[in-house]
C-alpha atoms as a printed R data frame, in Angstrom:
    type eleno elety resid chain resno       x       y       z
1   ATOM     1    CA   UNK     A     1  20.688 -20.420   4.287
2   ATOM     2    CA   UNK     A     2  17.271 -21.838   3.487
3   ATOM     3    CA   UNK     A     3  16.701 -22.693   7.142
4   ATOM     4    CA   UNK     A     4  17.437 -19.098   8.121
5   ATOM     5    CA   UNK     A     5  15.162 -17.754   5.391
6   ATOM     6    CA   UNK     A     6  12.286 -20.016   6.434
7   ATOM     7    CA   UNK     A     7  12.804 -18.932  10.014
8   ATOM     8    CA   UNK     A     8  12.500 -15.326   8.919
9   ATOM     9    CA   UNK     A     9   9.309 -16.124   7.029
10  ATOM    10    CA   UNK     A    10   7.759 -17.805  10.061
11  ATOM    11    CA   UNK     A    11   8.726 -14.845  12.183
12  ATOM    12    CA   UNK     A    12   7.056 -12.562   9.666
13  ATOM    13    CA   UNK     A    13   3.825 -14.517   9.780
14  ATOM    14    CA   UNK     A    14   3.751 -14.500  13.578
15  ATOM    15    CA   UNK     A    15   4.943 -10.992  14.272
16  ATOM    16    CA   UNK     A    16   3.272  -8.842  11.617
17  ATOM    17    CA   UNK     A    17   1.804  -5.987  13.530
18  ATOM    18    CA   UNK     A    18   3.760  -2.952  14.544
19  ATOM    19    CA   UNK     A    19   5.651  -1.767  11.526
20  ATOM    20    CA   UNK     A    20   4.105  -4.822  10.005
21  ATOM    21    CA   UNK     A    21   0.996  -6.859  10.465
22  ATOM    22    CA   UNK     A    22  -0.192 -10.338   9.783
23  ATOM    23    CA   UNK     A    23  -1.887  -9.606   6.606
24  ATOM    24    CA   UNK     A    24  -2.349  -6.018   5.861
25  ATOM    25    CA   UNK     A    25   1.008  -4.882   4.819
26  ATOM    26    CA   UNK     A    26   2.864  -6.902   7.145
27  ATOM    27    CA   UNK     A    27   6.277  -8.008   7.915
28  ATOM    28    CA   UNK     A    28   8.044  -8.955  11.065
29  ATOM    29    CA   UNK     A    29   7.649  -6.679  13.969
30  ATOM    30    CA   UNK     A    30   7.358  -7.059  17.687
31  ATOM    31    CA   UNK     A    31   4.100  -7.709  19.489
32  ATOM    32    CA   UNK     A    32   1.141  -6.392  17.447
33  ATOM    33    CA   UNK     A    33   0.360  -2.868  18.606
34  ATOM    34    CA   UNK     A    34  -2.145  -0.726  16.746
35  ATOM    35    CA   UNK     A    35  -0.358   2.621  16.469
36  ATOM    36    CA   UNK     A    36  -1.776   6.054  16.786
37  ATOM    37    CA   UNK     A    37  -2.714   7.339  13.376
38  ATOM    38    CA   UNK     A    38   0.300   8.893  11.736
39  ATOM    39    CA   UNK     A    39  -0.933  11.844   9.750
40  ATOM    40    CA   UNK     A    40   2.033  13.082   7.843
41  ATOM    41    CA   UNK     A    41   1.911  16.603   6.556
42  ATOM    42    CA   UNK     A    42   5.576  17.371   7.107
43  ATOM    43    CA   UNK     A    43   8.689  16.410   5.202
44  ATOM    44    CA   UNK     A    44   9.574  12.749   5.460
45  ATOM    45    CA   UNK     A    45  12.410  11.320   7.448
46  ATOM    46    CA   UNK     A    46  15.254   9.823   5.453
47  ATOM    47    CA   UNK     A    47  14.076  11.021   2.031
48  ATOM    48    CA   UNK     A    48  15.008  14.311   0.337
49  ATOM    49    CA   UNK     A    49  11.786  16.082  -0.572
50  ATOM    50    CA   UNK     A    50  13.049  17.680  -3.753
51  ATOM    51    CA   UNK     A    51  14.091  14.560  -5.634
52  ATOM    52    CA   UNK     A    52  12.079  14.015  -8.828
53  ATOM    53    CA   UNK     A    53  10.113  10.806  -9.055
54  ATOM    54    CA   UNK     A    54  11.465   8.005 -11.195
55  ATOM    55    CA   UNK     A    55  10.479   4.377 -11.296
56  ATOM    56    CA   UNK     A    56   9.970   1.578 -13.747
57  ATOM    57    CA   UNK     A    57   6.604   2.234 -15.395
58  ATOM    58    CA   UNK     A    58   3.820  -0.206 -14.686
59  ATOM    59    CA   UNK     A    59   1.088  -1.504 -16.904
60  ATOM    60    CA   UNK     A    60  -1.706   1.075 -17.217
61  ATOM    61    CA   UNK     A    61  -5.298   0.509 -16.097
62  ATOM    62    CA   UNK     A    62  -7.559  -1.261 -18.550
63  ATOM    63    CA   UNK     A    63  -9.102   0.745 -21.353
64  ATOM    64    CA   UNK     A    64 -12.463   0.519 -19.607
65  ATOM    65    CA   UNK     A    65 -11.027   1.995 -16.432
66  ATOM    66    CA   UNK     A    66  -9.403   4.825 -18.351
67  ATOM    67    CA   UNK     A    67 -12.635   5.509 -20.233
68  ATOM    68    CA   UNK     A    68 -14.774   5.650 -17.111
69  ATOM    69    CA   UNK     A    69 -12.248   7.703 -15.167
70  ATOM    70    CA   UNK     A    70 -12.101  10.210 -18.009
71  ATOM    71    CA   UNK     A    71 -15.782  11.028 -17.424
72  ATOM    72    CA   UNK     A    72 -14.888  12.645 -14.117
73  ATOM    73    CA   UNK     A    73 -13.800  16.290 -14.332
74  ATOM    74    CA   UNK     A    74 -10.094  16.998 -14.382
75  ATOM    75    CA   UNK     A    75  -8.725  18.399 -11.146
76  ATOM    76    CA   UNK     A    76  -7.673  22.022 -11.370
77  ATOM    77    CA   UNK     A    77  -4.476  23.058  -9.667
78  ATOM    78    CA   UNK     A    78  -2.526  21.085  -7.086
79  ATOM    79    CA   UNK     A    79  -4.286  17.870  -6.041
80  ATOM    80    CA   UNK     A    80  -5.326  17.129  -2.489
81  ATOM    81    CA   UNK     A    81  -4.406  13.560  -1.562
82  ATOM    82    CA   UNK     A    82  -5.480  11.348   1.340
83  ATOM    83    CA   UNK     A    83  -3.412   8.188   1.954
84  ATOM    84    CA   UNK     A    84  -4.888   5.287   3.940
85  ATOM    85    CA   UNK     A    85  -3.608   1.791   4.539
86  ATOM    86    CA   UNK     A    86  -1.747  -0.713   6.644
87  ATOM    87    CA   UNK     A    87   1.882  -1.058   7.670
88  ATOM    88    CA   UNK     A    88   3.105  -0.629   4.096
89  ATOM    89    CA   UNK     A    89   1.382   2.755   4.038
90  ATOM    90    CA   UNK     A    90   2.720   3.446   7.515
91  ATOM    91    CA   UNK     A    91   6.307   3.066   6.354
92  ATOM    92    CA   UNK     A    92   5.723   4.703   2.944
93  ATOM    93    CA   UNK     A    93   3.760   7.752   4.042
94  ATOM    94    CA   UNK     A    94   6.516  10.357   4.403
95  ATOM    95    CA   UNK     A    95   8.233   9.443   1.140
96  ATOM    96    CA   UNK     A    96   4.956   9.544  -0.773
97  ATOM    97    CA   UNK     A    97   4.117  12.916   0.751
98  ATOM    98    CA   UNK     A    98   7.521  14.296  -0.213
99  ATOM    99    CA   UNK     A    99   7.176  13.171  -3.830
100 ATOM   100    CA   UNK     A   100   3.595  14.391  -4.179
101 ATOM   101    CA   UNK     A   101   4.535  17.818  -2.862
102 ATOM   102    CA   UNK     A   102   7.760  18.070  -4.873
103 ATOM   103    CA   UNK     A   103   6.359  16.817  -8.179
104 ATOM   104    CA   UNK     A   104   2.724  17.958  -8.047
105 ATOM   105    CA   UNK     A   105   2.581  20.643  -5.355
106 ATOM   106    CA   UNK     A   106   0.045  18.407  -3.651
107 ATOM   107    CA   UNK     A   107  -1.682  18.999  -0.350
108 ATOM   108    CA   UNK     A   108  -1.333  15.767   1.556
109 ATOM   109    CA   UNK     A   109  -2.722  13.945   4.559
110 ATOM   110    CA   UNK     A   110  -2.041  10.374   5.646
111 ATOM   111    CA   UNK     A   111  -3.713   8.238   8.304
112 ATOM   112    CA   UNK     A   112  -2.405   4.658   8.072
113 ATOM   113    CA   UNK     A   113  -2.735   2.070  10.822
114 ATOM   114    CA   UNK     A   114  -0.585  -1.042  10.939
115 ATOM   115    CA   UNK     A   115  -2.384  -4.348  11.148
116 ATOM   116    CA   UNK     A   116  -5.438  -3.154   9.256
117 ATOM   117    CA   UNK     A   117  -7.358  -4.277   6.235
118 ATOM   118    CA   UNK     A   118 -10.187  -2.702   4.225
119 ATOM   119    CA   UNK     A   119 -12.923  -3.389   6.783
120 ATOM   120    CA   UNK     A   120 -11.106  -1.393   9.468
121 ATOM   121    CA   UNK     A   121 -11.789   1.806   7.526
122 ATOM   122    CA   UNK     A   122 -15.512   1.073   7.070
123 ATOM   123    CA   UNK     A   123 -18.085   2.858   9.194
124 ATOM   124    CA   UNK     A   124 -19.557   0.647  11.890
125 ATOM   125    CA   UNK     A   125 -16.751  -1.907  11.850
126 ATOM   126    CA   UNK     A   126 -16.907  -2.377  15.594
127 ATOM   127    CA   UNK     A   127 -15.372  -1.103  18.795
128 ATOM   128    CA   UNK     A   128 -12.427  -3.452  18.375
129 ATOM   129    CA   UNK     A   129 -11.518  -2.053  14.968
130 ATOM   130    CA   UNK     A   130  -7.909  -0.954  14.671
131 ATOM   131    CA   UNK     A   131  -9.045   2.403  13.223
132 ATOM   132    CA   UNK     A   132 -10.991   4.831  15.457
133 ATOM   133    CA   UNK     A   133 -14.186   6.413  14.165
134 ATOM   134    CA   UNK     A   134 -12.553   9.796  13.586
135 ATOM   135    CA   UNK     A   135 -10.165   8.221  11.077
136 ATOM   136    CA   UNK     A   136 -12.591   6.039   9.157
137 ATOM   137    CA   UNK     A   137 -12.362   6.633   5.431
138 ATOM   138    CA   UNK     A   138 -15.720   8.377   5.089
139 ATOM   139    CA   UNK     A   139 -15.061  10.637   8.075
140 ATOM   140    CA   UNK     A   140 -11.713  11.754   6.684
141 ATOM   141    CA   UNK     A   141 -13.163  12.306   3.207
142 ATOM   142    CA   UNK     A   142 -15.899  14.525   4.638
143 ATOM   143    CA   UNK     A   143 -13.330  16.444   6.685
144 ATOM   144    CA   UNK     A   144 -10.534  16.738   4.121
145 ATOM   145    CA   UNK     A   145 -12.420  16.827   0.799
146 ATOM   146    CA   UNK     A   146  -9.537  15.176  -1.084
147 ATOM   147    CA   UNK     A   147  -9.282  14.863  -4.846
148 ATOM   148    CA   UNK     A   148  -7.681  11.423  -4.493
149 ATOM   149    CA   UNK     A   149  -7.867   8.723  -1.845
150 ATOM   150    CA   UNK     A   150  -4.931   6.322  -2.117
151 ATOM   151    CA   UNK     A   151  -5.611   2.886  -0.617
152 ATOM   152    CA   UNK     A   152  -2.695   0.517   0.028
153 ATOM   153    CA   UNK     A   153  -3.529  -2.798   1.699
154 ATOM   154    CA   UNK     A   154  -1.542  -5.993   1.397
155 ATOM   155    CA   UNK     A   155  -4.615  -8.028   2.370
156 ATOM   156    CA   UNK     A   156  -4.976  -9.483   5.859
157 ATOM   157    CA   UNK     A   157  -4.710 -13.241   5.502
158 ATOM   158    CA   UNK     A   158  -3.949 -14.632   8.977
159 ATOM   159    CA   UNK     A   159  -6.684 -13.339  11.237
160 ATOM   160    CA   UNK     A   160  -4.945 -10.444  12.961
161 ATOM   161    CA   UNK     A   161  -7.598  -7.873  12.080
162 ATOM   162    CA   UNK     A   162 -10.690  -8.304  14.299
163 ATOM   163    CA   UNK     A   163 -13.140  -6.914  11.727
164 ATOM   164    CA   UNK     A   164 -12.377  -9.815   9.367
165 ATOM   165    CA   UNK     A   165 -14.366 -12.014  11.777
166 ATOM   166    CA   UNK     A   166 -11.776 -14.767  11.707
167 ATOM   167    CA   UNK     A   167 -11.932 -15.234   7.927
168 ATOM   168    CA   UNK     A   168  -8.441 -16.219   6.826
169 ATOM   169    CA   UNK     A   169  -6.848 -17.269   3.576
170 ATOM   170    CA   UNK     A   170  -5.363 -20.454   4.992
171 ATOM   171    CA   UNK     A   171  -8.689 -21.792   6.315
172 ATOM   172    CA   UNK     A   172 -11.356 -20.556   3.906
173 ATOM   173    CA   UNK     A   173  -9.861 -19.162   0.718
174 ATOM   174    CA   UNK     A   174 -12.999 -18.525  -1.302
175 ATOM   175    CA   UNK     A   175 -14.745 -16.998   1.694
176 ATOM   176    CA   UNK     A   176 -11.692 -14.795   2.209
177 ATOM   177    CA   UNK     A   177 -11.781 -13.539  -1.389
178 ATOM   178    CA   UNK     A   178 -15.563 -13.044  -1.314
179 ATOM   179    CA   UNK     A   179 -15.309 -11.034   1.874
180 ATOM   180    CA   UNK     A   180 -12.406  -8.997   0.548
181 ATOM   181    CA   UNK     A   181 -14.293  -8.134  -2.655
182 ATOM   182    CA   UNK     A   182 -17.370  -7.163  -0.630
183 ATOM   183    CA   UNK     A   183 -15.282  -4.916   1.602
184 ATOM   184    CA   UNK     A   184 -13.683  -3.280  -1.448
185 ATOM   185    CA   UNK     A   185 -17.146  -2.494  -2.851
186 ATOM   186    CA   UNK     A   186 -18.353  -1.162   0.481
187 ATOM   187    CA   UNK     A   187 -15.297   1.000   1.068
188 ATOM   188    CA   UNK     A   188 -15.452   2.486  -2.433
189 ATOM   189    CA   UNK     A   189 -19.132   3.268  -1.935
190 ATOM   190    CA   UNK     A   190 -18.508   4.962   1.413
191 ATOM   191    CA   UNK     A   191 -15.647   7.062   0.034
192 ATOM   192    CA   UNK     A   192 -17.607   8.194  -3.005
193 ATOM   193    CA   UNK     A   193 -20.721   8.787  -0.918
194 ATOM   194    CA   UNK     A   194 -18.823  10.893   1.602
195 ATOM   195    CA   UNK     A   195 -17.453  12.984  -1.250
196 ATOM   196    CA   UNK     A   196 -20.932  13.829  -2.443
197 ATOM   197    CA   UNK     A   197 -21.263  11.158  -5.113
198 ATOM   198    CA   UNK     A   198 -21.540  11.867  -8.815
199 ATOM   199    CA   UNK     A   199 -18.505  13.215 -10.626
200 ATOM   200    CA   UNK     A   200 -17.415  15.621  -7.917
201 ATOM   201    CA   UNK     A   201 -16.173  13.187  -5.299
202 ATOM   202    CA   UNK     A   202 -12.658  11.862  -4.854
203 ATOM   203    CA   UNK     A   203 -11.084   9.376  -7.205
204 ATOM   204    CA   UNK     A   204  -9.731   6.266  -5.512
205 ATOM   205    CA   UNK     A   205  -6.240   5.033  -6.366
206 ATOM   206    CA   UNK     A   206  -6.057   1.307  -5.605
207 ATOM   207    CA   UNK     A   207  -2.427   0.325  -5.049
208 ATOM   208    CA   UNK     A   208  -1.556  -3.131  -6.358
209 ATOM   209    CA   UNK     A   209   0.744  -5.151  -4.139
210 ATOM   210    CA   UNK     A   210   4.124  -6.741  -4.718
211 ATOM   211    CA   UNK     A   211   4.979 -10.460  -4.731
212 ATOM   212    CA   UNK     A   212   4.402 -12.647  -1.678
213 ATOM   213    CA   UNK     A   213   6.720 -15.686  -1.467
214 ATOM   214    CA   UNK     A   214   4.312 -17.610   0.774
215 ATOM   215    CA   UNK     A   215   0.949 -17.093  -0.963
216 ATOM   216    CA   UNK     A   216   1.730 -15.750  -4.447
217 ATOM   217    CA   UNK     A   217  -1.683 -16.575  -5.887
218 ATOM   218    CA   UNK     A   218  -3.409 -14.776  -3.016
219 ATOM   219    CA   UNK     A   219  -1.706 -11.501  -3.891
220 ATOM   220    CA   UNK     A   220  -2.502 -11.990  -7.574
221 ATOM   221    CA   UNK     A   221  -6.201 -12.442  -6.774
222 ATOM   222    CA   UNK     A   222  -6.307  -9.557  -4.286
223 ATOM   223    CA   UNK     A   223  -4.795  -7.327  -6.963
224 ATOM   224    CA   UNK     A   224  -7.477  -8.585  -9.320
225 ATOM   225    CA   UNK     A   225 -10.138  -7.512  -6.809
226 ATOM   226    CA   UNK     A   226  -8.619  -4.034  -6.672
227 ATOM   227    CA   UNK     A   227  -8.452  -3.749 -10.460
228 ATOM   228    CA   UNK     A   228 -12.032  -4.960 -10.882
229 ATOM   229    CA   UNK     A   229 -13.300  -2.513  -8.277
230 ATOM   230    CA   UNK     A   230 -11.429   0.366  -9.899
231 ATOM   231    CA   UNK     A   231 -13.020  -0.483 -13.225
232 ATOM   232    CA   UNK     A   232 -16.485  -0.835 -11.722
233 ATOM   233    CA   UNK     A   233 -16.438   2.532  -9.954
234 ATOM   234    CA   UNK     A   234 -14.459   4.599 -12.462
235 ATOM   235    CA   UNK     A   235 -11.329   4.781 -10.358
236 ATOM   236    CA   UNK     A   236  -7.693   3.970 -11.135
237 ATOM   237    CA   UNK     A   237  -4.950   1.563 -10.144
238 ATOM   238    CA   UNK     A   238  -1.313   2.191  -9.357
239 ATOM   239    CA   UNK     A   239   0.692  -0.957  -9.960
240 ATOM   240    CA   UNK     A   240   3.341  -0.096  -7.396
241 ATOM   241    CA   UNK     A   241   3.916  -3.800  -6.814
242 ATOM   242    CA   UNK     A   242   5.328  -4.183 -10.309
243 ATOM   243    CA   UNK     A   243   8.147  -1.783  -9.483
244 ATOM   244    CA   UNK     A   244   9.441  -4.102  -6.728
245 ATOM   245    CA   UNK     A   245   9.275  -7.295  -8.804
246 ATOM   246    CA   UNK     A   246  11.489  -8.621 -11.609
247 ATOM   247    CA   UNK     A   247  10.636  -7.191 -15.003
248 ATOM   248    CA   UNK     A   248  10.337 -10.726 -16.345
249 ATOM   249    CA   UNK     A   249   7.890 -12.014 -13.722
250 ATOM   250    CA   UNK     A   250   5.456  -9.740 -11.903
251 ATOM   251    CA   UNK     A   251   4.735 -12.244  -9.108
252 ATOM   252    CA   UNK     A   252   8.191 -13.637  -8.371
253 ATOM   253    CA   UNK     A   253   9.600 -12.457  -5.043
254 ATOM   254    CA   UNK     A   254  13.223 -11.351  -4.861
255 ATOM   255    CA   UNK     A   255  15.202  -9.614  -2.154
256 ATOM   256    CA   UNK     A   256  17.212  -7.439  -4.564
257 ATOM   257    CA   UNK     A   257  16.703  -6.031  -8.049
258 ATOM   258    CA   UNK     A   258  18.919  -4.300 -10.618
259 ATOM   259    CA   UNK     A   259  19.222  -0.611  -9.841
260 ATOM   260    CA   UNK     A   260  17.192   1.869 -11.847
261 ATOM   261    CA   UNK     A   261  18.856   4.851 -13.489
262 ATOM   262    CA   UNK     A   262  17.713   7.010 -10.593
263 ATOM   263    CA   UNK     A   263  19.175   4.607  -8.065
264 ATOM   264    CA   UNK     A   264  22.479   4.401  -9.903
265 ATOM   265    CA   UNK     A   265  22.767   8.167  -9.784
266 ATOM   266    CA   UNK     A   266  22.003   8.152  -6.044
267 ATOM   267    CA   UNK     A   267  24.431   5.641  -4.490
268 ATOM   268    CA   UNK     A   268  22.559   5.470  -1.189
269 ATOM   269    CA   UNK     A   269  19.932   3.427  -3.044
270 ATOM   270    CA   UNK     A   270  22.277   1.281  -5.125
271 ATOM   271    CA   UNK     A   271  24.849  -0.315  -2.846
272 ATOM   272    CA   UNK     A   272  25.359  -3.923  -3.918
273 ATOM   273    CA   UNK     A   273  27.177  -4.183  -7.262
274 ATOM   274    CA   UNK     A   274  24.387  -2.599  -9.219
275 ATOM   275    CA   UNK     A   275  21.538  -4.099  -7.211
276 ATOM   276    CA   UNK     A   276  19.078  -2.354  -4.932
277 ATOM   277    CA   UNK     A   277  17.672  -4.040  -1.822
278 ATOM   278    CA   UNK     A   278  13.890  -4.292  -1.818
279 ATOM   279    CA   UNK     A   279  13.729  -6.056   1.558
280 ATOM   280    CA   UNK     A   280  15.817  -6.735   4.606
281 ATOM   281    CA   UNK     A   281  17.063 -10.294   4.823
282 ATOM   282    CA   UNK     A   282  14.811 -10.935   7.827
283 ATOM   283    CA   UNK     A   283  11.660  -9.252   6.465
284 ATOM   284    CA   UNK     A   284  10.112 -10.588   3.280
285 ATOM   285    CA   UNK     A   285   7.075  -8.300   3.101
286 ATOM   286    CA   UNK     A   286   8.062  -4.799   4.177
287 ATOM   287    CA   UNK     A   287  10.326  -2.538   2.155
288 ATOM   288    CA   UNK     A   288  11.875  -0.398   4.876
289 ATOM   289    CA   UNK     A   289  15.538  -1.270   5.291
290 ATOM   290    CA   UNK     A   290  15.619  -0.153   8.923
291 ATOM   291    CA   UNK     A   291  14.879  -2.786  11.581
292 ATOM   292    CA   UNK     A   292  11.258  -3.093  12.596
293 ATOM   293    CA   UNK     A   293  10.270  -1.789  16.000
294 ATOM   294    CA   UNK     A   294   7.532  -2.498  18.520
295 ATOM   295    CA   UNK     A   295   5.860   0.784  17.628
296 ATOM   296    CA   UNK     A   296   4.981   1.486  14.024
297 ATOM   297    CA   UNK     A   297   6.705   4.389  12.321
298 ATOM   298    CA   UNK     A   298   7.416   5.900   8.931
299 ATOM   299    CA   UNK     A   299  10.572   4.385   7.491
300 ATOM   300    CA   UNK     A   300  13.563   6.353   8.833
301 ATOM   301    CA   UNK     A   301  16.102   5.400   6.160
302 ATOM   302    CA   UNK     A   302  16.403   5.535   2.383
303 ATOM   303    CA   UNK     A   303  14.811   2.377   1.008
304 ATOM   304    CA   UNK     A   304  14.653   1.704  -2.752
305 ATOM   305    CA   UNK     A   305  11.438  -0.320  -2.637
306 ATOM   306    CA   UNK     A   306   9.556   2.407  -0.798
307 ATOM   307    CA   UNK     A   307  10.719   5.066  -3.205
308 ATOM   308    CA   UNK     A   308   9.828   2.971  -6.234
309 ATOM   309    CA   UNK     A   309   6.289   2.411  -4.988
310 ATOM   310    CA   UNK     A   310   5.781   6.030  -3.945
311 ATOM   311    CA   UNK     A   311   7.061   7.256  -7.305
312 ATOM   312    CA   UNK     A   312   4.615   5.027  -9.157
313 ATOM   313    CA   UNK     A   313   1.669   6.251  -7.073
314 ATOM   314    CA   UNK     A   314   2.776   9.832  -7.755
315 ATOM   315    CA   UNK     A   315   3.063   9.120 -11.488
316 ATOM   316    CA   UNK     A   316  -0.462   7.686 -11.625
317 ATOM   317    CA   UNK     A   317  -1.970  10.647  -9.797
318 ATOM   318    CA   UNK     A   318  -0.140  13.029 -12.146
319 ATOM   319    CA   UNK     A   319  -1.393  11.190 -15.220
320 ATOM   320    CA   UNK     A   320  -4.943  10.923 -13.860
321 ATOM   321    CA   UNK     A   321  -5.116  14.707 -14.009
């Protein structure tokens, strides 16, 4: 069993790219293929749009983050949400859109690209960036004028993303973290600048990531970078990663978790003696329970982990006002 699991892990590291990627949300997929941007404004596949959100609550942002965020004016009416990210966002995007529309009446646009990390969405990140200029974060903010920009990035660690300039966690850890923190600052500045700056621009929702069985401390520190950046710029965090981890240990990876009340009342999510599958047995990073494919896609089947994360993001946006 362990041999098979390790084999799956190695496959994940090598094949993260299509519905997964080697660092930015990744899990096993076929040959890395940057997909066309999937901008989801329609109902998601495999998820009923009218289901109310429900997930295990996460720890709230720090008091400083809440205090600074409160200085920004409350959003009137239905929020407008822009969702950017890597392969996790690629597979989550339809479910998140469904929940935001059903629970908040939100207007929603998504433009995730598998294989990406923060630098791919920065202006001037190079011709070989996995995100074209028209879908850079600042360009989309200027075009869409969102109230919230949700950023979900697992954190490229193995050199798949060209704009990381070969900086990888396994070869230069401190340089990797320094670069990642710098990119987080730069991306936040570009998003706020594109929104006009001051208190009228969009609020960024930094999505914290779930456990990684290979580099658990890396994910912990990447989440720390997100939380610190949210506090520094008056934004918020959504600890979606906590909803796919054991209640007793935020950074312990498991394939299955006890079903939530929502999952128990919807048997399609709770199918294994009271446990819900967070991952496929051959994919330790993604949460879509359908097999990965050579071309990235939104998840086509009900997947408890995806719904848990999307519900937590929706809850945070609702509470942020």
